[in-house]
Short mmCIF file of C-alpha atoms in Angstrom, two decimals:
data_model
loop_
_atom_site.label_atom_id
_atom_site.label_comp_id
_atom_site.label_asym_id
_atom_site.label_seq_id
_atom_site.Cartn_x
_atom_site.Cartn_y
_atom_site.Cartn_z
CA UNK X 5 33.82 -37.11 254.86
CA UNK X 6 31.50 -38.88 252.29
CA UNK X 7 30.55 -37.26 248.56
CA UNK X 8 28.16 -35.88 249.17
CA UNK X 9 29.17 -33.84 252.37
CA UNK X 10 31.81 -32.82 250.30
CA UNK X 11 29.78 -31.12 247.50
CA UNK X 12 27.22 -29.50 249.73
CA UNK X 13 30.15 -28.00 251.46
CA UNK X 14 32.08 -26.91 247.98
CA UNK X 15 28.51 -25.31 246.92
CA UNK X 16 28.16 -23.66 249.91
CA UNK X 17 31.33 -22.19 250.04
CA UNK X 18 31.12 -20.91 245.88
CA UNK X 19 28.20 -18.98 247.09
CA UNK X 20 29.72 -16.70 249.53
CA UNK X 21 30.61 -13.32 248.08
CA UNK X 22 32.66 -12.40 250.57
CA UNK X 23 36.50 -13.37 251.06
CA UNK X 24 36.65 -12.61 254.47
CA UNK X 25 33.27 -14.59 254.91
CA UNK X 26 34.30 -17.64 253.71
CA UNK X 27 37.72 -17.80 255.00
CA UNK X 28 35.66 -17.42 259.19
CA UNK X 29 33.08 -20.39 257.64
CA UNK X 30 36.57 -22.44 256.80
CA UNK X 31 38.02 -22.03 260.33
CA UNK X 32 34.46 -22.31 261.69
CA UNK X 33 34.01 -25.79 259.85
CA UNK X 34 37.55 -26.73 260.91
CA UNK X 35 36.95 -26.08 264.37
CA UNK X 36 33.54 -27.90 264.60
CA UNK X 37 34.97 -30.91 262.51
CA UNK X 38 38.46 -31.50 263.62
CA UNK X 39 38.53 -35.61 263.52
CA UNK X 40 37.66 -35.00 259.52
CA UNK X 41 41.12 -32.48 259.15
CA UNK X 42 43.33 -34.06 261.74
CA UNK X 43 46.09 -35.46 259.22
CA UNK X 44 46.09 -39.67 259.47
CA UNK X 45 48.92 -41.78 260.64
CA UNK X 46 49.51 -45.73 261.34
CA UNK X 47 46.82 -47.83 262.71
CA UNK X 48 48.97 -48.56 265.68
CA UNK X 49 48.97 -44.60 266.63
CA UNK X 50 45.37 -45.05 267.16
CA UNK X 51 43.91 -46.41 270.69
CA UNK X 52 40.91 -48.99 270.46
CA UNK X 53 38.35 -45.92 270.35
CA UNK X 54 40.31 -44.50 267.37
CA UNK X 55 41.76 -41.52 269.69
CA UNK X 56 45.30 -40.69 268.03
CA UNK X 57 48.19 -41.70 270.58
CA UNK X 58 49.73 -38.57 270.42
CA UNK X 59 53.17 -39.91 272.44
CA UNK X 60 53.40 -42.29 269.55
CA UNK X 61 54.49 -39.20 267.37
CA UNK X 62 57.41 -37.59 266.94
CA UNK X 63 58.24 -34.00 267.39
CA UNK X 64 57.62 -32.95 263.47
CA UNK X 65 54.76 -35.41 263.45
CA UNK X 66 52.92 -33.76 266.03
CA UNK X 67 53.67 -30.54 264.54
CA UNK X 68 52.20 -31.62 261.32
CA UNK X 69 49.01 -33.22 262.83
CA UNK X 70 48.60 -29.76 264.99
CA UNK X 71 48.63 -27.96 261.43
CA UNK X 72 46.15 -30.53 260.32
CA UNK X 73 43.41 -29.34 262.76
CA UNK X 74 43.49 -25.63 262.29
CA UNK X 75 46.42 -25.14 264.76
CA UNK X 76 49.48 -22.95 265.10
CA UNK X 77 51.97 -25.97 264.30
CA UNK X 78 54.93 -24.69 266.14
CA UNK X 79 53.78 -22.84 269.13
CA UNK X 80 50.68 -25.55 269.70
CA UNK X 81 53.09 -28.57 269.09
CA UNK X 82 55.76 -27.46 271.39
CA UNK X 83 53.51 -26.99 273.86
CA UNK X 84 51.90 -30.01 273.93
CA UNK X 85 55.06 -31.81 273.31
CA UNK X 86 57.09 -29.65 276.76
CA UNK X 87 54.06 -31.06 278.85
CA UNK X 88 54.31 -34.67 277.99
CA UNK X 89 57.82 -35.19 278.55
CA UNK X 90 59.69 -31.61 279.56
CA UNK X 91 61.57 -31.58 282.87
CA UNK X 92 59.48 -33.97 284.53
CA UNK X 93 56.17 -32.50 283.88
CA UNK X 94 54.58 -35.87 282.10
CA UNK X 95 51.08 -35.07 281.98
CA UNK X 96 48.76 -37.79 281.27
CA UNK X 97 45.75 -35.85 280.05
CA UNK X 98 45.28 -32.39 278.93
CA UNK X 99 43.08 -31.98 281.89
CA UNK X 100 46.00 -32.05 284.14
CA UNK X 101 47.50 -28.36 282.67
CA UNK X 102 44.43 -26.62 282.48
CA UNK X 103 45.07 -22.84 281.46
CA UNK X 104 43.01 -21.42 284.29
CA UNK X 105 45.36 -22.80 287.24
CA UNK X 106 48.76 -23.45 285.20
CA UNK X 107 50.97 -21.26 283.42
CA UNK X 108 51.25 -22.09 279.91
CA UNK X 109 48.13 -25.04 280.11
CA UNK X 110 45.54 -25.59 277.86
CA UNK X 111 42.66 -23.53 277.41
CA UNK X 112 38.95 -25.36 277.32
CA UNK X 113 38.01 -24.85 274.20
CA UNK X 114 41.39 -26.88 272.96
CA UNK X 115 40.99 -29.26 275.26
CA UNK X 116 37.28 -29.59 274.25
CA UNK X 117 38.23 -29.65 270.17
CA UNK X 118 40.70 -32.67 270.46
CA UNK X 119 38.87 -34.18 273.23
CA UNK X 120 37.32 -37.09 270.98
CA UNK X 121 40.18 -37.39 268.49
CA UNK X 122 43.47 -37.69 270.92
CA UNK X 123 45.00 -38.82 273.66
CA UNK X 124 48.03 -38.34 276.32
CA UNK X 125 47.39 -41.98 276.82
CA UNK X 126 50.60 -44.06 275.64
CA UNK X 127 48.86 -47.44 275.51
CA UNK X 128 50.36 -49.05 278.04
CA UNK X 129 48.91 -50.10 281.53
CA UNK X 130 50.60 -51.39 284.53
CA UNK X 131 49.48 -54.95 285.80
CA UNK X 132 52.77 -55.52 288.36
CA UNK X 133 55.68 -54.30 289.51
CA UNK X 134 58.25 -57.00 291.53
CA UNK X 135 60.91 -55.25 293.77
CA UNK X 136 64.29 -57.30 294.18
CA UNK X 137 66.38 -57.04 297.17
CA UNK X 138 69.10 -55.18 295.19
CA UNK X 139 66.17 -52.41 294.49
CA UNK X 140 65.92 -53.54 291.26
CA UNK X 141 62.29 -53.14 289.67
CA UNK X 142 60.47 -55.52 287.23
CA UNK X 143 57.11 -53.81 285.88
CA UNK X 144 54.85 -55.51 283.88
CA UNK X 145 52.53 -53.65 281.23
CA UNK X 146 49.97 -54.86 279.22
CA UNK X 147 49.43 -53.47 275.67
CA UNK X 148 45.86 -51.64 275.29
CA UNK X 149 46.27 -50.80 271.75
CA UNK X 150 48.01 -51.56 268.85
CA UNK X 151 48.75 -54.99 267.11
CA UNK X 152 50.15 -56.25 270.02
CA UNK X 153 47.31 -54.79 272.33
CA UNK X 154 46.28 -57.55 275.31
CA UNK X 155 49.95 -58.78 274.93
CA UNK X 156 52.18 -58.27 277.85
CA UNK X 157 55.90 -56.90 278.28
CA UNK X 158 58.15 -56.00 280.66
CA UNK X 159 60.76 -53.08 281.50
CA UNK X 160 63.23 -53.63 284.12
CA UNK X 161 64.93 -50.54 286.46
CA UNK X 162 68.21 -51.73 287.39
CA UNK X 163 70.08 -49.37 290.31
CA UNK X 164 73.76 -48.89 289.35
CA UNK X 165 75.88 -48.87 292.27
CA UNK X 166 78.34 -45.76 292.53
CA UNK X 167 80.04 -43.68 295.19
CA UNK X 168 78.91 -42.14 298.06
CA UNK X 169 77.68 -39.04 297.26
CA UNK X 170 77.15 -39.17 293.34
CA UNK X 171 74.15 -38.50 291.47
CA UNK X 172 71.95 -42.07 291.32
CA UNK X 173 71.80 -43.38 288.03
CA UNK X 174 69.49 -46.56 286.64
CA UNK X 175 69.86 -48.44 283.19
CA UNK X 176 66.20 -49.01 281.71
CA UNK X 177 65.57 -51.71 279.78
CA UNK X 178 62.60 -51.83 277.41
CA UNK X 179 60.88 -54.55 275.30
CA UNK X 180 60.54 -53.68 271.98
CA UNK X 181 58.12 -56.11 270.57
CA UNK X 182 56.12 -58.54 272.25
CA UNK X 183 57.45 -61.86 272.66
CA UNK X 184 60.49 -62.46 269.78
CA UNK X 185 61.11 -64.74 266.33
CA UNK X 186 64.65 -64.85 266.95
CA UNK X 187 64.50 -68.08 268.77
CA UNK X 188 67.54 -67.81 270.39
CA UNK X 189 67.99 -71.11 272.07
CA UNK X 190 69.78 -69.98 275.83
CA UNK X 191 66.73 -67.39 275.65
CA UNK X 192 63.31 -67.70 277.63
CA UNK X 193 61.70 -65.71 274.98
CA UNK X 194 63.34 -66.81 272.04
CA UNK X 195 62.37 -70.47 272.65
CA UNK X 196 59.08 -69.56 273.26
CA UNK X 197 58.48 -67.24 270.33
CA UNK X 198 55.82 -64.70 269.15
CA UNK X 199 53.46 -66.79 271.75
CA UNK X 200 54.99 -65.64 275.00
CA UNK X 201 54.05 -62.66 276.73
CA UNK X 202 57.20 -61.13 278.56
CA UNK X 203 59.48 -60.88 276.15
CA UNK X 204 62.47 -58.33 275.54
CA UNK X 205 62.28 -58.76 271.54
CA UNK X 206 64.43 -58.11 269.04
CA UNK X 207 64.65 -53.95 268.50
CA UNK X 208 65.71 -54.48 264.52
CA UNK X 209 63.21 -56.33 263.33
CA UNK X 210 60.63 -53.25 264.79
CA UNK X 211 62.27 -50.44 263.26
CA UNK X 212 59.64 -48.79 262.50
CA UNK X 213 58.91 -48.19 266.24
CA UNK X 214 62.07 -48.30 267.80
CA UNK X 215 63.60 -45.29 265.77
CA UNK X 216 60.75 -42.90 266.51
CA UNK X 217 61.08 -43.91 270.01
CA UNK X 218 64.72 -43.25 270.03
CA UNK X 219 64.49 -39.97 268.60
CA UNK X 220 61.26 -39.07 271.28
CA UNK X 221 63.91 -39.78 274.00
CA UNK X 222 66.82 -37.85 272.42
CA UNK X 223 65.08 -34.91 271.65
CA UNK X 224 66.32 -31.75 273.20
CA UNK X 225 62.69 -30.08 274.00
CA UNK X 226 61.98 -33.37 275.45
CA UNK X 227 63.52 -35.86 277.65
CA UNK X 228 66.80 -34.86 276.06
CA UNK X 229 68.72 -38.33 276.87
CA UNK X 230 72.38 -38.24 275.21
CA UNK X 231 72.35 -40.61 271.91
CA UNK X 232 75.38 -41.96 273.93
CA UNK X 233 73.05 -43.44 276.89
CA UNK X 234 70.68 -45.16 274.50
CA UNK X 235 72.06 -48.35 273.53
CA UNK X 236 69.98 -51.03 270.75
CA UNK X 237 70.70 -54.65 270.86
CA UNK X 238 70.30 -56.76 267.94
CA UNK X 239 71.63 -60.68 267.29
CA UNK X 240 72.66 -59.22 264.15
CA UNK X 241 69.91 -58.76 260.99
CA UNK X 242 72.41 -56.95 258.75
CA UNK X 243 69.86 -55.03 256.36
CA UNK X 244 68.45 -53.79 259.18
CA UNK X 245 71.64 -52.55 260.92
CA UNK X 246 72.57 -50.89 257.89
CA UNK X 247 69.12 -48.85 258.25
CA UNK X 248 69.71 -47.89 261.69
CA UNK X 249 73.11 -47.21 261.34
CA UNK X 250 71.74 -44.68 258.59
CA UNK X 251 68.92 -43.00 260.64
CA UNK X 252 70.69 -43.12 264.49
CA UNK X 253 73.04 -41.86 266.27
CA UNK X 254 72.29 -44.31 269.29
CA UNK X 255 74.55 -46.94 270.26
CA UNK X 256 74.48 -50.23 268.79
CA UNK X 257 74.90 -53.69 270.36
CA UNK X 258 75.38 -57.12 268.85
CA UNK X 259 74.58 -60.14 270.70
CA UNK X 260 77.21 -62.39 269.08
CA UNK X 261 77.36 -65.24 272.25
CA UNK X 262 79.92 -67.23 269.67
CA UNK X 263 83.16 -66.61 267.80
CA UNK X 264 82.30 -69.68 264.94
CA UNK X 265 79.33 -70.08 262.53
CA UNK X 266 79.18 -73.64 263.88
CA UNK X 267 78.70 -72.70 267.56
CA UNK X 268 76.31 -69.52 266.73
CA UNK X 269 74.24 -71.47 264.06
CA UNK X 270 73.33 -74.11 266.80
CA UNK X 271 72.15 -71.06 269.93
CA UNK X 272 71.33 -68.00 267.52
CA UNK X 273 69.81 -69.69 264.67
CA UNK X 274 69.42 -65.94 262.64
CA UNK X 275 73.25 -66.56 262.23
CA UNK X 276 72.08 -69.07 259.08
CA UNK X 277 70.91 -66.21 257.21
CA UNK X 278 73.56 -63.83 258.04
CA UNK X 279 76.55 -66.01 258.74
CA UNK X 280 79.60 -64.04 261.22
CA UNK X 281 81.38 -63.41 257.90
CA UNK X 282 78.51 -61.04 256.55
CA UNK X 283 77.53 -59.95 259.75
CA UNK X 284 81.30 -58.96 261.45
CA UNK X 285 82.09 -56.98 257.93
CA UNK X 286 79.44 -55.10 258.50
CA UNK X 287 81.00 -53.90 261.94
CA UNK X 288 84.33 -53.59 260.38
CA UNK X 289 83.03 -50.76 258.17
CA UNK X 290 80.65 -49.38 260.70
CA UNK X 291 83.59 -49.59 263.34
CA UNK X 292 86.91 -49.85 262.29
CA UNK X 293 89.86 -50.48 264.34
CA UNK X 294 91.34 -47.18 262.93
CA UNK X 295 90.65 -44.25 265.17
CA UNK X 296 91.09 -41.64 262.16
CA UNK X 297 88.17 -43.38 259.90
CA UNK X 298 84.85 -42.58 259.99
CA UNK X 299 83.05 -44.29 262.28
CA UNK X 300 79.11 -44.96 263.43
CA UNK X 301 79.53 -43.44 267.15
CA UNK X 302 82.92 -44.56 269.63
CA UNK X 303 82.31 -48.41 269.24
CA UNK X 304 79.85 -51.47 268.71
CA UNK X 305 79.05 -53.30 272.22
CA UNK X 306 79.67 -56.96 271.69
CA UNK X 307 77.33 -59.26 274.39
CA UNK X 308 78.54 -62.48 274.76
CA UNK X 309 76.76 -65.14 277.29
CA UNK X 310 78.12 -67.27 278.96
CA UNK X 311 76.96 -71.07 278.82
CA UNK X 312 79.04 -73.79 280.19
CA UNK X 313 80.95 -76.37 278.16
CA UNK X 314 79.34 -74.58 274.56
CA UNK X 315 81.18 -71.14 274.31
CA UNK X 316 83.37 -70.61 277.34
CA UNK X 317 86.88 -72.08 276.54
CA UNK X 318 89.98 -70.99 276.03
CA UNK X 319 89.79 -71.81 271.96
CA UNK X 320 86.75 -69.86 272.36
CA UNK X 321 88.26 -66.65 273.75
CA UNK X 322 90.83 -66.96 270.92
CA UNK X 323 88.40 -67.57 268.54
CA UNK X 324 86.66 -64.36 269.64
CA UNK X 325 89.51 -62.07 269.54
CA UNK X 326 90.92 -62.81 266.22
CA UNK X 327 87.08 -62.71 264.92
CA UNK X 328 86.77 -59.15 266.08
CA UNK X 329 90.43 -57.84 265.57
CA UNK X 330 89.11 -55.33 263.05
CA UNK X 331 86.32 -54.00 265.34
CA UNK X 332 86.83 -51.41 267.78
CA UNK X 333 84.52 -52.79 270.72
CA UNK X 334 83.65 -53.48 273.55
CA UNK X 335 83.06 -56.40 275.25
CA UNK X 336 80.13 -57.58 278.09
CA UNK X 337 80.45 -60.84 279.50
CA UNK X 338 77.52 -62.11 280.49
CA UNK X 339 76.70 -65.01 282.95
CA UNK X 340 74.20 -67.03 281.77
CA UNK X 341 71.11 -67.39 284.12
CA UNK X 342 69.46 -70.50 283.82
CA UNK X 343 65.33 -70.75 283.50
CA UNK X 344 62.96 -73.75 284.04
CA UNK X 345 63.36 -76.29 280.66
CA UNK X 346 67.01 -75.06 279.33
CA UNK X 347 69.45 -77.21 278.64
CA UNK X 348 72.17 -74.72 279.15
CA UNK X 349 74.05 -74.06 282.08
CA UNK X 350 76.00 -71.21 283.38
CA UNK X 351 79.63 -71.00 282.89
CA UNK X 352 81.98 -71.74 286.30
CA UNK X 353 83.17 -68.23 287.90
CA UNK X 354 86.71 -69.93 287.02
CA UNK X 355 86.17 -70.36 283.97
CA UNK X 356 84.23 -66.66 283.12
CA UNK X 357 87.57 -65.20 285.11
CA UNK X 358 89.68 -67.18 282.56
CA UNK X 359 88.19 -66.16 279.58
#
């Protein structure tokens, strides 16, 4: 709203005698002008047309921008927020649950007054999706808004195998950023850096994104996952553990892939600024050993790769033990899989068994 909107409006407004009067011109102005009320958030929220991303907020956030445009800020948000992600219903428009064929939808003339200012859409568009013969699912999405918006990243499906008879389950795994800085040198998207266009990323250094996301997927009135099932790897930034350890009740993962600074420095080159010593004593008081102290969730999840000849001996087991004798932990051994240009080979099914 410019100046000089603002004083013909404030002039207007002096001149009414009439309480009641002015308070129906104030709803009737906030009605007609919502995109001038609607409360502002990040640029990233936004979609190229300037349409507010509404899955980008969180619960409270969306109640808050529902105030902002003349709406009932609990009943309004809540029902917005059931229909994007509420026992499967994941409505992509507000077209899809309109009020005069759905129970609880959206009547026209809400649907008209947000119509130009926000969006179901989350930003994301599908370009592939690759099916392995294990039924595991590779999609690849291209960013249409944001900072990162013509980038590309992926999210893998990957089918967990249980008994006959017992509910199917899948582990999820998202990219957080596009591409990664971490330049992790065993890592396809590490070597290539912010540049490349499939990468997994590195969750702590996009806070700002991943927490709201974690607490979109944990809340009850919404997809309700357990805190338990979402895990967050990291290689280790220790101010930034420190925050999430502070604002999450998700689980946390370190990839560590070595038990000396010497080894780690020279594959997970972060480790320079926050050498094993800083990093581990951070997990010691986030996870102790001792079952009676207080503790950030059950236990850290340590991921280790494996690479041949560089971390996969016998000293190297050792090493890792008596580096994490403090922690309580788990451990996940993984086996490395080699990509075109690495110089790193996976460890010997001997030698993976041995450790």
């Amino acid at each position: 709203m410019c100046s000089a909107q603002a004083t013909t409006d404030s002039a207007a407004a002096s001149s009414l005698s009439s309480p009641i009067l002015a308070q129906t011109t104030a709803r009737q102005i906030a009605s007609l002008t919502p995109s001038l009320m609607a409360k502002e958030f990040p640029a990233s929220y936004y979609d190229k047309t300037g349409k507010l991303m509404l899955k980008c907020l969180t619960l409270p956030e969306l109640e808050q921008w529902c105030e902002s445009i003349g709406e009932d800020p609990s009943k309004r948000a809540i029902q917005i927020w059931r229909w994007m992600y509420y026992d499967r219903q994941w409505i992509h428009s507000l077209d899809d649950a309109p009020a005069t064929t759905t129970t609880n939808g959206f009547s026209a003339a809400f649907r008209n007054k947000v119509r130009d200012i926000a969006t179901l859409d989350g930003g994301l568009e599908v370009v592939s999706m690759h099916v392995a013969s294990d039924g595991t699912r590779k999609i690849i999405f291209k960013l249409t808004a944001g900072s990162g918006a013509g980038g590309q990243v992926e999210t893998v499906l990957i089918p967990i195998v249980r008994e006959a008879g017992t509910k199917q389950r899948v582990t999820l795994c998202v990219s957080s950023q596009v591409g990664c800085a971490m330049a992790c040198q065993f890592c396809y998207t590490g070597r290539m850096g912010l540049l490349v266009f499939m990468g997994m990323g590195e969750p702590m250094d996009n806070l700002d994104a991943v927490l709201p996301a974690i607490e979109i997927m944990t809340e009850p009135l919404g997809l309700h996952l357990s805190y338990n099932k979402v895990c967050v790897s990291t290689v280790g930034l220790v101010e930034q553990i420190k925050k999430f350890a502070k604002s999450t009740k998700a689980v946390l993962a370190v990839s560590l892939h070595a038990a000396t600074d010497q080894v780690r420095n020279s594959i997970v080159p972060v480790n320079k600024r926050y050498p094993l010593a800083e990093l581990i004593g951070l997990l010691e008081e986030l996870f102790p050993k001792n079952k009676a102290a207080n503790r950030h969730g059950n236990h850290v999840c340590i991921e280790y790769t494996m690479l041949g000849g560089v971390n996969d001996r016998r000293e190297d087991a050792e090493a890792l033990i008596q580096l994490l004798r403090n922690v309580r932990c788990k451990i996940n051994l993984i086996v490395f899989n080699p990509h075109d240009g690495t110089p790193f080979a996976p460890s010997s099914s001997e030698n993976v068994a041995a450790f």
